[in-house]
Coordinates of C-alpha atoms and ligand atoms in Angstrom, one line a residue:
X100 CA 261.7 178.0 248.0
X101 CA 258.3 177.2 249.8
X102 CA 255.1 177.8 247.9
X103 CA 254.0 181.7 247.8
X104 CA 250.8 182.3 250.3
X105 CA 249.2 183.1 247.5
X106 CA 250.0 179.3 245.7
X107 CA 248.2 177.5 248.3
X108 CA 245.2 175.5 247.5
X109 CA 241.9 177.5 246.6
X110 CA 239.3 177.5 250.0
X111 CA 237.2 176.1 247.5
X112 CA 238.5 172.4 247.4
X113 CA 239.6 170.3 249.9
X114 CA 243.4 170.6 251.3
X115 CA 246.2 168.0 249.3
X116 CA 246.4 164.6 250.4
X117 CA 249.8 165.3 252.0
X118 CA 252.1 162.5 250.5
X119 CA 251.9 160.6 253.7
X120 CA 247.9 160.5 253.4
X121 CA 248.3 158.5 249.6
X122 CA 249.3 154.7 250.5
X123 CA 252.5 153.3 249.9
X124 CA 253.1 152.0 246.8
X125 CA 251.5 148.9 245.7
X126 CA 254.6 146.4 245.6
X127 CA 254.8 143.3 243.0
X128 CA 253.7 141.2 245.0
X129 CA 250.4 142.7 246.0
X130 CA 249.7 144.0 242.6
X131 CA 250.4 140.4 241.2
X132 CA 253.1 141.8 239.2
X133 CA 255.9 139.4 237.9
X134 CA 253.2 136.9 237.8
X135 CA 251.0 135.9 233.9
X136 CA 248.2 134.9 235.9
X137 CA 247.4 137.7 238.5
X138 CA 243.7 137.9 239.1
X139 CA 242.9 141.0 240.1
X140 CA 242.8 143.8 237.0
X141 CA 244.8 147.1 238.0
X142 CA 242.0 149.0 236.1
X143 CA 238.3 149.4 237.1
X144 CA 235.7 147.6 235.2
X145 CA 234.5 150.9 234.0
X146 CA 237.9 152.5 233.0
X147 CA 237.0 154.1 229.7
X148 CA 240.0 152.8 227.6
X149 CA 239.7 154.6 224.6
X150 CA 242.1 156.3 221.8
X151 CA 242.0 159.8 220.6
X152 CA 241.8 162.0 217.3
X153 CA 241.5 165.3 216.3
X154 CA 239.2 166.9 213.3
X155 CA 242.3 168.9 211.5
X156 CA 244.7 166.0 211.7
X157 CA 242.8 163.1 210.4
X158 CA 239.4 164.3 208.5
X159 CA 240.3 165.6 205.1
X160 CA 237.8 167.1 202.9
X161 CA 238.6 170.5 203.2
X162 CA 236.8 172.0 201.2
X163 CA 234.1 169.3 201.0
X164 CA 230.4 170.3 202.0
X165 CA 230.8 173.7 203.0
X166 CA 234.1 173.8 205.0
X167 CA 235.5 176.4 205.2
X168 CA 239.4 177.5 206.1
X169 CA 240.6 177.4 209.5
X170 CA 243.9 179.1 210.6
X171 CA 245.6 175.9 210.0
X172 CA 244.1 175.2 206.6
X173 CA 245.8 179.0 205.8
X174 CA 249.0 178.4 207.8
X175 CA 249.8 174.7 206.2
X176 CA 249.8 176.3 202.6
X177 CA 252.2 179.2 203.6
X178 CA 255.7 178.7 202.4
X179 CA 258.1 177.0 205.1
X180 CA 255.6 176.7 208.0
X181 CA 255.0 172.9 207.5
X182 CA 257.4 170.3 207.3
X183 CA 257.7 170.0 203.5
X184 CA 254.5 171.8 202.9
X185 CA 252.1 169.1 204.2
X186 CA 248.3 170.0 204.5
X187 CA 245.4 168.7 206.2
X188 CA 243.4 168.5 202.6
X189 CA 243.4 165.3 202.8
X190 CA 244.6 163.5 205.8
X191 CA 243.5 160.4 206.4
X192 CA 240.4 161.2 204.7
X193 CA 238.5 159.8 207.9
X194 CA 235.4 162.4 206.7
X195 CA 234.8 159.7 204.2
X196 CA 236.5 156.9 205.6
X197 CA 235.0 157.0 209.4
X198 CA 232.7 153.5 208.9
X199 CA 236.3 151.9 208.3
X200 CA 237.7 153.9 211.3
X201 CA 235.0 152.8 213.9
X202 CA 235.5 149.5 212.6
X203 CA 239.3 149.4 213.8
X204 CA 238.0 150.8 216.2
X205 CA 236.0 148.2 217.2
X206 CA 238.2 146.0 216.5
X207 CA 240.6 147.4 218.9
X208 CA 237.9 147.0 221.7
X209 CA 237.7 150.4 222.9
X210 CA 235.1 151.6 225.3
X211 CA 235.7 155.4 223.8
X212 CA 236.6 157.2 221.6
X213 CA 237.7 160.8 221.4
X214 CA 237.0 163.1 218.2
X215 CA 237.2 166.7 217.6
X216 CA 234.7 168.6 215.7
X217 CA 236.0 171.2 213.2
X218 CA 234.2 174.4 214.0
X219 CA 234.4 175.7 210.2
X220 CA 232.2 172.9 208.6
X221 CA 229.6 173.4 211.3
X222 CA 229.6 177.4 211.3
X223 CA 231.5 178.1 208.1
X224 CA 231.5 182.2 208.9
X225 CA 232.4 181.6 212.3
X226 CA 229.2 182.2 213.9
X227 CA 225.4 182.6 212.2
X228 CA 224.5 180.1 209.6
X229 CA 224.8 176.6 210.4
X230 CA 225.9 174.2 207.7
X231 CA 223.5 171.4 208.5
X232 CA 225.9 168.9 206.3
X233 CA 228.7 169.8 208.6
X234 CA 226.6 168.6 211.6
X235 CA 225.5 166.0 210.0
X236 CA 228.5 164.7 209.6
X237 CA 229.4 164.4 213.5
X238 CA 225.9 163.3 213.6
X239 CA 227.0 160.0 211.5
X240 CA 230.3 159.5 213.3
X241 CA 228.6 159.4 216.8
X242 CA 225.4 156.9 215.7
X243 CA 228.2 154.9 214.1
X244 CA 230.2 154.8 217.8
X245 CA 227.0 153.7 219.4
X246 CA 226.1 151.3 217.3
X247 CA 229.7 150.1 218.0
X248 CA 228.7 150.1 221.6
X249 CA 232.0 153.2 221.9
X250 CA 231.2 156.2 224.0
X251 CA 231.7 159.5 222.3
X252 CA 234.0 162.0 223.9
X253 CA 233.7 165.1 221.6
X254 CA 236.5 168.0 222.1
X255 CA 234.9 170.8 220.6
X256 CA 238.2 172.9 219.9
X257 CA 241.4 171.1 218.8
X258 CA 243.1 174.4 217.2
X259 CA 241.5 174.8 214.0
X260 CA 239.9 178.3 215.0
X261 CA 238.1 179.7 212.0
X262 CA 240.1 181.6 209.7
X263 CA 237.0 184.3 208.9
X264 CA 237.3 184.7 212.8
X265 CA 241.1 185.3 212.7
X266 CA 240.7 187.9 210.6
X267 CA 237.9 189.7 212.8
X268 CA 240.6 190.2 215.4
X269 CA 240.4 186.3 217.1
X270 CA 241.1 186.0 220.4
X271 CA 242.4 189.7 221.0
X272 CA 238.7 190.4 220.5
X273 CA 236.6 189.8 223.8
X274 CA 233.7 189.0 221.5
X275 CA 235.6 185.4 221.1
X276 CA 233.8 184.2 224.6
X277 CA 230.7 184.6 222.6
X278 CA 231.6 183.2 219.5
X279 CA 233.2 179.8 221.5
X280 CA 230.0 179.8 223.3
X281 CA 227.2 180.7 220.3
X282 CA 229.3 177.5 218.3
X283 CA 229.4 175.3 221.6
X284 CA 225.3 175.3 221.5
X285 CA 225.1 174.5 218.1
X286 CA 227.3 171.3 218.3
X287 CA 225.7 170.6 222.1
X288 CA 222.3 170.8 220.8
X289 CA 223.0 168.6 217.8
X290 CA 224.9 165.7 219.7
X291 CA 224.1 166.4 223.9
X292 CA 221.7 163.9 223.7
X293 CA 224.3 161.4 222.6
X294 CA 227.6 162.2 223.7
X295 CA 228.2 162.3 227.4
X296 CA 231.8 163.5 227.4
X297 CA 232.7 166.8 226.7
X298 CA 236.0 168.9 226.4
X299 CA 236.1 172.5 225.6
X300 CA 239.4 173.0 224.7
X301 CA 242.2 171.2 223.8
X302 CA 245.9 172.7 224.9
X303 CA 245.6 176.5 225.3
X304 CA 249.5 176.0 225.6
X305 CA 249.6 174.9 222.0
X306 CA 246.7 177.1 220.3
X307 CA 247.4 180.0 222.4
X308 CA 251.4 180.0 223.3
X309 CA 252.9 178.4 220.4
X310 CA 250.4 180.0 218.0
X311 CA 250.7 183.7 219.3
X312 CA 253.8 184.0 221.0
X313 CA 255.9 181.4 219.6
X314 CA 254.8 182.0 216.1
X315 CA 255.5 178.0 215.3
X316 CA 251.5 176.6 215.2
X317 CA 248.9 178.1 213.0
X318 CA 247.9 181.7 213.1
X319 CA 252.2 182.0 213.6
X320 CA 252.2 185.1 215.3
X321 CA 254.7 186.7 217.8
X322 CA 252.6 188.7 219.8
X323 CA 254.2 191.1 222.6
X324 CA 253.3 189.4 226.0
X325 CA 250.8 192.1 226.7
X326 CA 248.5 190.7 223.9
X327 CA 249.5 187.5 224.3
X328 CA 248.3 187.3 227.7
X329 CA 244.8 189.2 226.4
X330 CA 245.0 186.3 224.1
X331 CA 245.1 183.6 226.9
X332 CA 242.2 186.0 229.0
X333 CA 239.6 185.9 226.7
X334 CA 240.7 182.1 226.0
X335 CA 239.7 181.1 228.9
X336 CA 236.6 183.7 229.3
X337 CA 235.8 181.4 226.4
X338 CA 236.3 178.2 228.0
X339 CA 234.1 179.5 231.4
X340 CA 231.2 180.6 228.8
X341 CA 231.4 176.8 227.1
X342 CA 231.0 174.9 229.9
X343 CA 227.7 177.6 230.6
X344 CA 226.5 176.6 226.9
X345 CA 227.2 173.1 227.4
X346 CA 225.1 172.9 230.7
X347 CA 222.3 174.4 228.7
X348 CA 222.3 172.5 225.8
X349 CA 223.6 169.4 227.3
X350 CA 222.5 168.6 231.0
X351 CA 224.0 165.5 231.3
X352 CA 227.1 166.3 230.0
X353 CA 230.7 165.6 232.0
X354 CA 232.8 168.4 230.8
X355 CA 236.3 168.9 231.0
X356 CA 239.2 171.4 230.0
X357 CA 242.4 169.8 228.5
X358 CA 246.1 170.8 229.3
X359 CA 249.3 170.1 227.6
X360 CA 250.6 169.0 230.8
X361 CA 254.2 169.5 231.6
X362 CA 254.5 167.0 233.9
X363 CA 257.4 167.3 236.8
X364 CA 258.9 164.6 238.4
X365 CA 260.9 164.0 241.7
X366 CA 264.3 162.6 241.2
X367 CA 263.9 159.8 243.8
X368 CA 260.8 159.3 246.0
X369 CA 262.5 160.9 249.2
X370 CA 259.5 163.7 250.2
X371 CA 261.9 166.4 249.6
X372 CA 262.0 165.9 245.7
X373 CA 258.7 165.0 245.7
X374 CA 257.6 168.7 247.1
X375 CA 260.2 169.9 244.9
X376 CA 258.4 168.2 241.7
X377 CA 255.7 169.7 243.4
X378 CA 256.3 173.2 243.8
X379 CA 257.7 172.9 239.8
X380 CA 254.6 171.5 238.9
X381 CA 252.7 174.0 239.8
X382 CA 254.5 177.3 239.3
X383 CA 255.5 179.6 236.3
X384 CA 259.4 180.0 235.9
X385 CA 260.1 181.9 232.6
X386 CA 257.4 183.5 229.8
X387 CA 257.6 180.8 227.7
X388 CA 254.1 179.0 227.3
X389 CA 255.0 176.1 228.9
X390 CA 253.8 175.6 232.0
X391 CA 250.5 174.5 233.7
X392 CA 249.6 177.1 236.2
X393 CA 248.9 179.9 233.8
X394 CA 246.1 178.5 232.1
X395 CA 244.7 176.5 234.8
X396 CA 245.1 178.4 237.9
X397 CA 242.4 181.1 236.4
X398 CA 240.2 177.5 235.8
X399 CA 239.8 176.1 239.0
X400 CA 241.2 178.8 241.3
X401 CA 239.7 182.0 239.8
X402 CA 243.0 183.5 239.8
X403 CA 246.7 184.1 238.3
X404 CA 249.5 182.5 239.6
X405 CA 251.2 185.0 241.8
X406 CA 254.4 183.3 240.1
X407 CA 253.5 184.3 237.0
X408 CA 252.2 187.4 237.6
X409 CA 255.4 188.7 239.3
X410 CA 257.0 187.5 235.9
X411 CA 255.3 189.6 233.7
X412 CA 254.3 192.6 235.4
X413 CA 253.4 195.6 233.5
X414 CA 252.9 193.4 230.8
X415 CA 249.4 192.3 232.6
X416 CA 246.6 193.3 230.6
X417 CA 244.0 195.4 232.7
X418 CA 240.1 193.1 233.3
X419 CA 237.4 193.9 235.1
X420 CA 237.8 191.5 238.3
X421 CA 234.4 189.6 237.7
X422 CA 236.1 188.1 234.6
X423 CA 237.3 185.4 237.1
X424 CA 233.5 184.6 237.7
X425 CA 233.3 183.6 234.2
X426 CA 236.2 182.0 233.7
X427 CA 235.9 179.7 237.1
X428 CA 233.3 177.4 236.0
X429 CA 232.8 174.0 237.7
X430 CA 234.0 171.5 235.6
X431 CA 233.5 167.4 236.1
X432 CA 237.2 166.2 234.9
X433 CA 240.5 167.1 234.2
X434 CA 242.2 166.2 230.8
X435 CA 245.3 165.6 231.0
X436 CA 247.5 165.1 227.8
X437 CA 250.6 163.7 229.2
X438 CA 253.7 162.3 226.9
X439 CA 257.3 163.8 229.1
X440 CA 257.9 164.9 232.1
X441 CA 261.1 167.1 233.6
X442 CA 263.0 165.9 236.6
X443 CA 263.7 168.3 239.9
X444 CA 264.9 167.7 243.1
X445 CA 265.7 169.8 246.2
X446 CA 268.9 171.6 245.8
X447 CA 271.5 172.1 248.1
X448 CA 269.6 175.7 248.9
X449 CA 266.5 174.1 249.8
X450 CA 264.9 175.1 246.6
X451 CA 263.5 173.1 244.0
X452 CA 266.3 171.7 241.2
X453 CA 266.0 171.0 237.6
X454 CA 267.9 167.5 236.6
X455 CA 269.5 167.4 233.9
X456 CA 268.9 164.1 231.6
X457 CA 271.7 161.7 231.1
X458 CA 273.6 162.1 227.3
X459 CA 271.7 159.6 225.2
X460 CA 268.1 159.7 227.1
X461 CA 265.8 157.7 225.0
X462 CA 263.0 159.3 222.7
X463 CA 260.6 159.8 220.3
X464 CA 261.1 161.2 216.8
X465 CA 260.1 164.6 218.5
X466 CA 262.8 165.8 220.3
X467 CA 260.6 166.7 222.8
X468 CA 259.1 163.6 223.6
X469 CA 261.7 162.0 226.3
X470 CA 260.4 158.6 227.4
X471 CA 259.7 159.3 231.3
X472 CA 257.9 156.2 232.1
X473 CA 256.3 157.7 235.3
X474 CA 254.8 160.2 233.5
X475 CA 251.2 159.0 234.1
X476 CA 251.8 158.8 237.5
X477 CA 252.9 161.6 239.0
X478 CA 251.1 163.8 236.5
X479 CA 247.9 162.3 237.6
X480 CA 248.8 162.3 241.4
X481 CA 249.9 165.9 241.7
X482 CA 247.1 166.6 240.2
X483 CA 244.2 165.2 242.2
X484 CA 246.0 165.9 245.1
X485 CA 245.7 169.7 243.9
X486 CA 242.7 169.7 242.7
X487 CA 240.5 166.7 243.6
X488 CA 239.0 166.5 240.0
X489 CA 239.0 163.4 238.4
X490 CA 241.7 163.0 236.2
X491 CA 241.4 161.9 232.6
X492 CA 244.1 160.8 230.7
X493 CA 243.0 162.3 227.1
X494 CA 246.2 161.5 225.4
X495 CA 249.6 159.8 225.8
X496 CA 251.5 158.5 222.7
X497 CA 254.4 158.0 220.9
X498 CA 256.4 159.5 217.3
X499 CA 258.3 157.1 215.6
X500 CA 258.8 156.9 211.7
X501 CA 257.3 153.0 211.5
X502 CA 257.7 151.8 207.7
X503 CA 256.1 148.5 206.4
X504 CA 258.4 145.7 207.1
X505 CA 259.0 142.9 204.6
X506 CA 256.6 140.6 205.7
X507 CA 254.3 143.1 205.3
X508 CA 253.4 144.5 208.6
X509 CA 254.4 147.4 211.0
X510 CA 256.1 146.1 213.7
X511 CA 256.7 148.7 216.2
X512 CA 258.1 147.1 219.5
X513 CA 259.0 150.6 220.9
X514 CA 255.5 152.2 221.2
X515 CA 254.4 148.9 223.1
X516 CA 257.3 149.2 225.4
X517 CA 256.7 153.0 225.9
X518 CA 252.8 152.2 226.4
X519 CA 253.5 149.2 228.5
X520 CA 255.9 150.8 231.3
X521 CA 253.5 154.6 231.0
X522 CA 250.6 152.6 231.5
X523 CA 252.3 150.9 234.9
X524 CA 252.6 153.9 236.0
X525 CA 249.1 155.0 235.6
X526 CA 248.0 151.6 237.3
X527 CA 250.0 152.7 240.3
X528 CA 248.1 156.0 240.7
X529 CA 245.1 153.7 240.1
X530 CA 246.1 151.6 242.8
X531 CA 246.8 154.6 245.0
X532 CA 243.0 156.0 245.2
X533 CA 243.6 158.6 242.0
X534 CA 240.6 158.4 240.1
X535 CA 241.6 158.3 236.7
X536 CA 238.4 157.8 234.3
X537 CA 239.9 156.9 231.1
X538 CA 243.1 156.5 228.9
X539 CA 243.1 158.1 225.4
X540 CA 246.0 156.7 223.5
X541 CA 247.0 159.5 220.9
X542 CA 246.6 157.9 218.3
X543 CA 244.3 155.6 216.4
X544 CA 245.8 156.9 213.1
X545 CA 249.0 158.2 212.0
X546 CA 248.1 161.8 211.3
X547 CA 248.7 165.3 210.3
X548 CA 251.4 166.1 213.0
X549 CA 250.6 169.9 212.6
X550 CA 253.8 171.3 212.1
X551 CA 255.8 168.3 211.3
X552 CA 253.1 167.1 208.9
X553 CA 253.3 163.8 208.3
X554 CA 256.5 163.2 208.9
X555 CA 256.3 161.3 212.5
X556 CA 253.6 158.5 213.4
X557 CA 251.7 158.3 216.4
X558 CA 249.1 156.0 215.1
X559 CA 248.0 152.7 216.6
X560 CA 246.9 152.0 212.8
X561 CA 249.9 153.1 209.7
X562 CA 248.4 155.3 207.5
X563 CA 249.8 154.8 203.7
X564 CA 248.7 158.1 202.6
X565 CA 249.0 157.5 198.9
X566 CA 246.3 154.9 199.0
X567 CA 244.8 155.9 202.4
X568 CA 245.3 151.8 203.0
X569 CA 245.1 151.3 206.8
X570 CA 247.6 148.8 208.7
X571 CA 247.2 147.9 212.7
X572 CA 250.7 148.0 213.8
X573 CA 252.1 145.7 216.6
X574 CA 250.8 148.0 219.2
X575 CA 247.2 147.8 217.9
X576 CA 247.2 143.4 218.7
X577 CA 249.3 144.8 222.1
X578 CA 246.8 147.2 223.4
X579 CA 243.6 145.2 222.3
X580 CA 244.9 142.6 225.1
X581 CA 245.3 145.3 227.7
X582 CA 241.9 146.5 227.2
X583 CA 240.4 142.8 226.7
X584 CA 242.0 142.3 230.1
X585 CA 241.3 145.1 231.8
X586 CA 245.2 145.7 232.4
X587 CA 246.1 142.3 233.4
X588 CA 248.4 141.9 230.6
X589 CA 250.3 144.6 231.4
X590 CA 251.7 142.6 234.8
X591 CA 253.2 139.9 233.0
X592 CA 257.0 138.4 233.1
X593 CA 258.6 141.7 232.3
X594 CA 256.6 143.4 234.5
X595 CA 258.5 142.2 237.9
X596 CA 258.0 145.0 239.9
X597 CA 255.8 148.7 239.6
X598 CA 259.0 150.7 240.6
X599 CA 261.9 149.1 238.1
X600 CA 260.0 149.5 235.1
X601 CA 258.0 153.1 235.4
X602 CA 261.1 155.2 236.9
Ligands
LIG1694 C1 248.9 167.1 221.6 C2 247.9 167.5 220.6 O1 246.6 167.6 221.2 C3 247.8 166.6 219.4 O2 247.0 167.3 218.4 C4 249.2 166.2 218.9 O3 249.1 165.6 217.7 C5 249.8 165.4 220.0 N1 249.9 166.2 221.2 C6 251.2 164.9 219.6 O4 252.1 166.0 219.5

């Protein structure tokens, strides 16, 4: 099926690099690969290697110097919505343990770091009255990344909308573009001075679709699509009216939106599949939430996806048109959380193909999470070509259930394999001209994994969470060289060529 007129690219930006305009691959032999010594580092200088966190997952105190609940605080202690009724009480209590989290962090050699900033221990009603302890708070983790010589990115909503919010109507309301933005200047004037990297919202996807349609993540509702898609509206009339506030409080911020990307893939590199992955990258199939085009189209293109829109008709709330005005902000950089990716090709009707994986594909822990090593790279190079934003990678990771082995450590050759062949593929779309900024591995810490509590591990760092005792897993020594190196270790004996180890 060729693209819809109405799917081209926006006037706005420049026309796609067709796939004959990005250079051929960069082969072994010219990357260095297959060889310990190479010289030249696949990375820039200035790549912003970094890991990420969010507020709800890792900080604790929940009740600790005027927090108050969020959805998720609410959601956790309801009966059968978390894996064996885990909370985010206590976490990793990072609130009182962040000197000893820069330090690893430090120690890891990261150039940033991503945190999230829990909206409810900043404005514990929602909007009005600050909670100057709450700030304070962030105020002490980001002095503590400078000192540290870490740049602060700061995502001001990672899902923990606040509960006294909720119950005012949340994003059904179209007051919420207000509230996002009246909360964005408080945190903006508070740490703009310091933080340069911004993001406004973490995975509408997850907060918007799996929370209000899907009923799985934290208000768990099961909207009909008509509300749902008021929901995702005034979502991103929110978003458009941060990056407003940020620009005011902020001026030298770089601000960025962040997807749960659902990466597509072509099955081989033949330029039919590739516009196949193409056309399934950037389209809306069924009414599920999982796609990229509805919440990013309205972003960058001021409008719907005429895919989407054909989908759910009369189920289209009515807006006044200038909506799109608001919503259509410039932005610096793309986030991109990537961890899977489907695989399409062209079918025999010309029309793009879902493939099937093979029985026994490998995994994470969540069944989710298939290990598509090129993940990085087409996700990243669709993309750009798109949308000729920078790209930042502001999380890829991996769930596994790591224990302590008997000699005392966590040895966890998986998540270094995973990292190792993702992170080829990002070098590739390096190599290619795709300006990637930064890689956020998700995560520093094994966490609260929202609704499998804390049940799977993503953390570069185990977690005991009895004694809150902190162990660097295998991966931690692992990706301290790649940064120390600037990627170079990455192109070492196993790596012997880009293509055989990131397909
Ligand atoms: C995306 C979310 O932003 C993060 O909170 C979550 O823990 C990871 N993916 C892993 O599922």
């Amino acid at each position: 099926m060729a693209l819809h007129p109405s799917e081209s690219l926006p006037a706005s930006n420049a026309s796609p690099a067709s796939p004959s305009s990005v250079p051929p691959p960069v082969t072994a032999a010219s990357a260095g690969a297959g060889r310990a010594n190479a010289t030249a580092a696949p990375f820039p200088a200035d790549f912003l290697w970094g890991t990420a966190t969010a507020a709800y997952q890792i900080e604790g105190a929940a009740s600790e110097d005027g927090r108050t609940p969020s959805v998720w605080d609410v959601f956790s202690k309801t009966p059968g919505k978390v894996f064996e009724g885990h909370t985010g009480d206590v976490a990793c209590d990072h609130y009182h343990r962040y000197k000893e989290d820069v330090g690893l962090l430090a120690e890891l050699g990261v150039k940033s770091y991503r945190f999230s900033v829990s909206w409810t221990r900043v404005l514990p009603d929602g909007t009005g009255k600050v909670n100057p302890k709450g700030l304070d708070f962030y105020d002490r983790l980001v002095d503590e990344l400078l000192r540290a010589g870490i740049v602060p990115m700061c995502t001001l909503f990672h899902w923990d909308f606040p509960q006294a919010l909720q119950d005012r109507g949340g994003f059904l309301q179209r007051d919420v573009a207000d509230w996002f933005a009246d909360y964005t200047t408080v945190v903006a004037r508070r740490l703009g001075d310091r933080v340069p990297w911004w993001v406004t919202q973490n995975e509408p996807q997850a907060f918007i679709g799996n929370a209000l349609l899907n009923g799985v993540f934290a208000p768990g509702l099961k909207l009909p699509y008509r509300e749902y898609l008021t929901a995702a509206h005034n979502q991103m009339r929110a978003h458009g009216k941060q990056v407003d506030a940020l620009r005011a409080a902020a001026t030298a911020a770089k601000i960025g939106y962040v997807l749960a990307t659902q990466v597509q893939r072509p099955a081989t590199e033949d330029p039919a599949d590739i516009e196949a992955a193409r056309e399934a990258i950037f389209s809306v199939y069924d009414k599920n939430p999982w796609n990229n085009a509805w919440w990013i189209c309205p972003v960058l293109e001021g409008r719907y996806p005429e895919s989407g829109l054909r989908l759910f008709g009369d189920d289209m709330p009515d807006f006044p048109a200038s909506d799109f005005d608001q919503i259509k902000r410039p932005i610096d950089y793309l986030g991109l959380n990537m961890y899977s990716a489907g695989t399409w090709r062209q079918g025999k009707d010309g029309r793009p193909e879902r493939v099937v994986s093979p029985p026994g594909y490998p995994r994470g822990t969540l069944d989710w999470l298939q290990i598509v090593p090129s993940t990085l790279y087409w996700g990243s190079r669709y993309f750009w070509e798109r949308y000729k934003l920078p790209i930042g990678i502001t999380e890829h990771g991996l769930a596994t259930r790591d224990q302590v082995f008997l000699d005392g450590k966590v040895h966890d050759p998986k998540r270094i394999d995973v990292m190792h062949r993702y992170l080829l593929g990002l070098a590739r779309a390096v190599q290619e001209g795709v300006p990637v900024v930064g890689y956020w591995a998700w995560s520093l810490l094994d966490n609260f994994e929202w609704a499998e509590g804390y049940k799977d591990r993503f953390g570069l760092v185990y977690v005991d969470y009895a004694t809150q005792r902190r162990i660097p897993k295998d991966s931690f020594s692992w990706y301290r060289e790649v940064i120390a190196t600037g990627g170079r270790s990455l192109l070492g004996p196993t790596a012997v060529a880009w293509d055989n180890v990131t397909g």
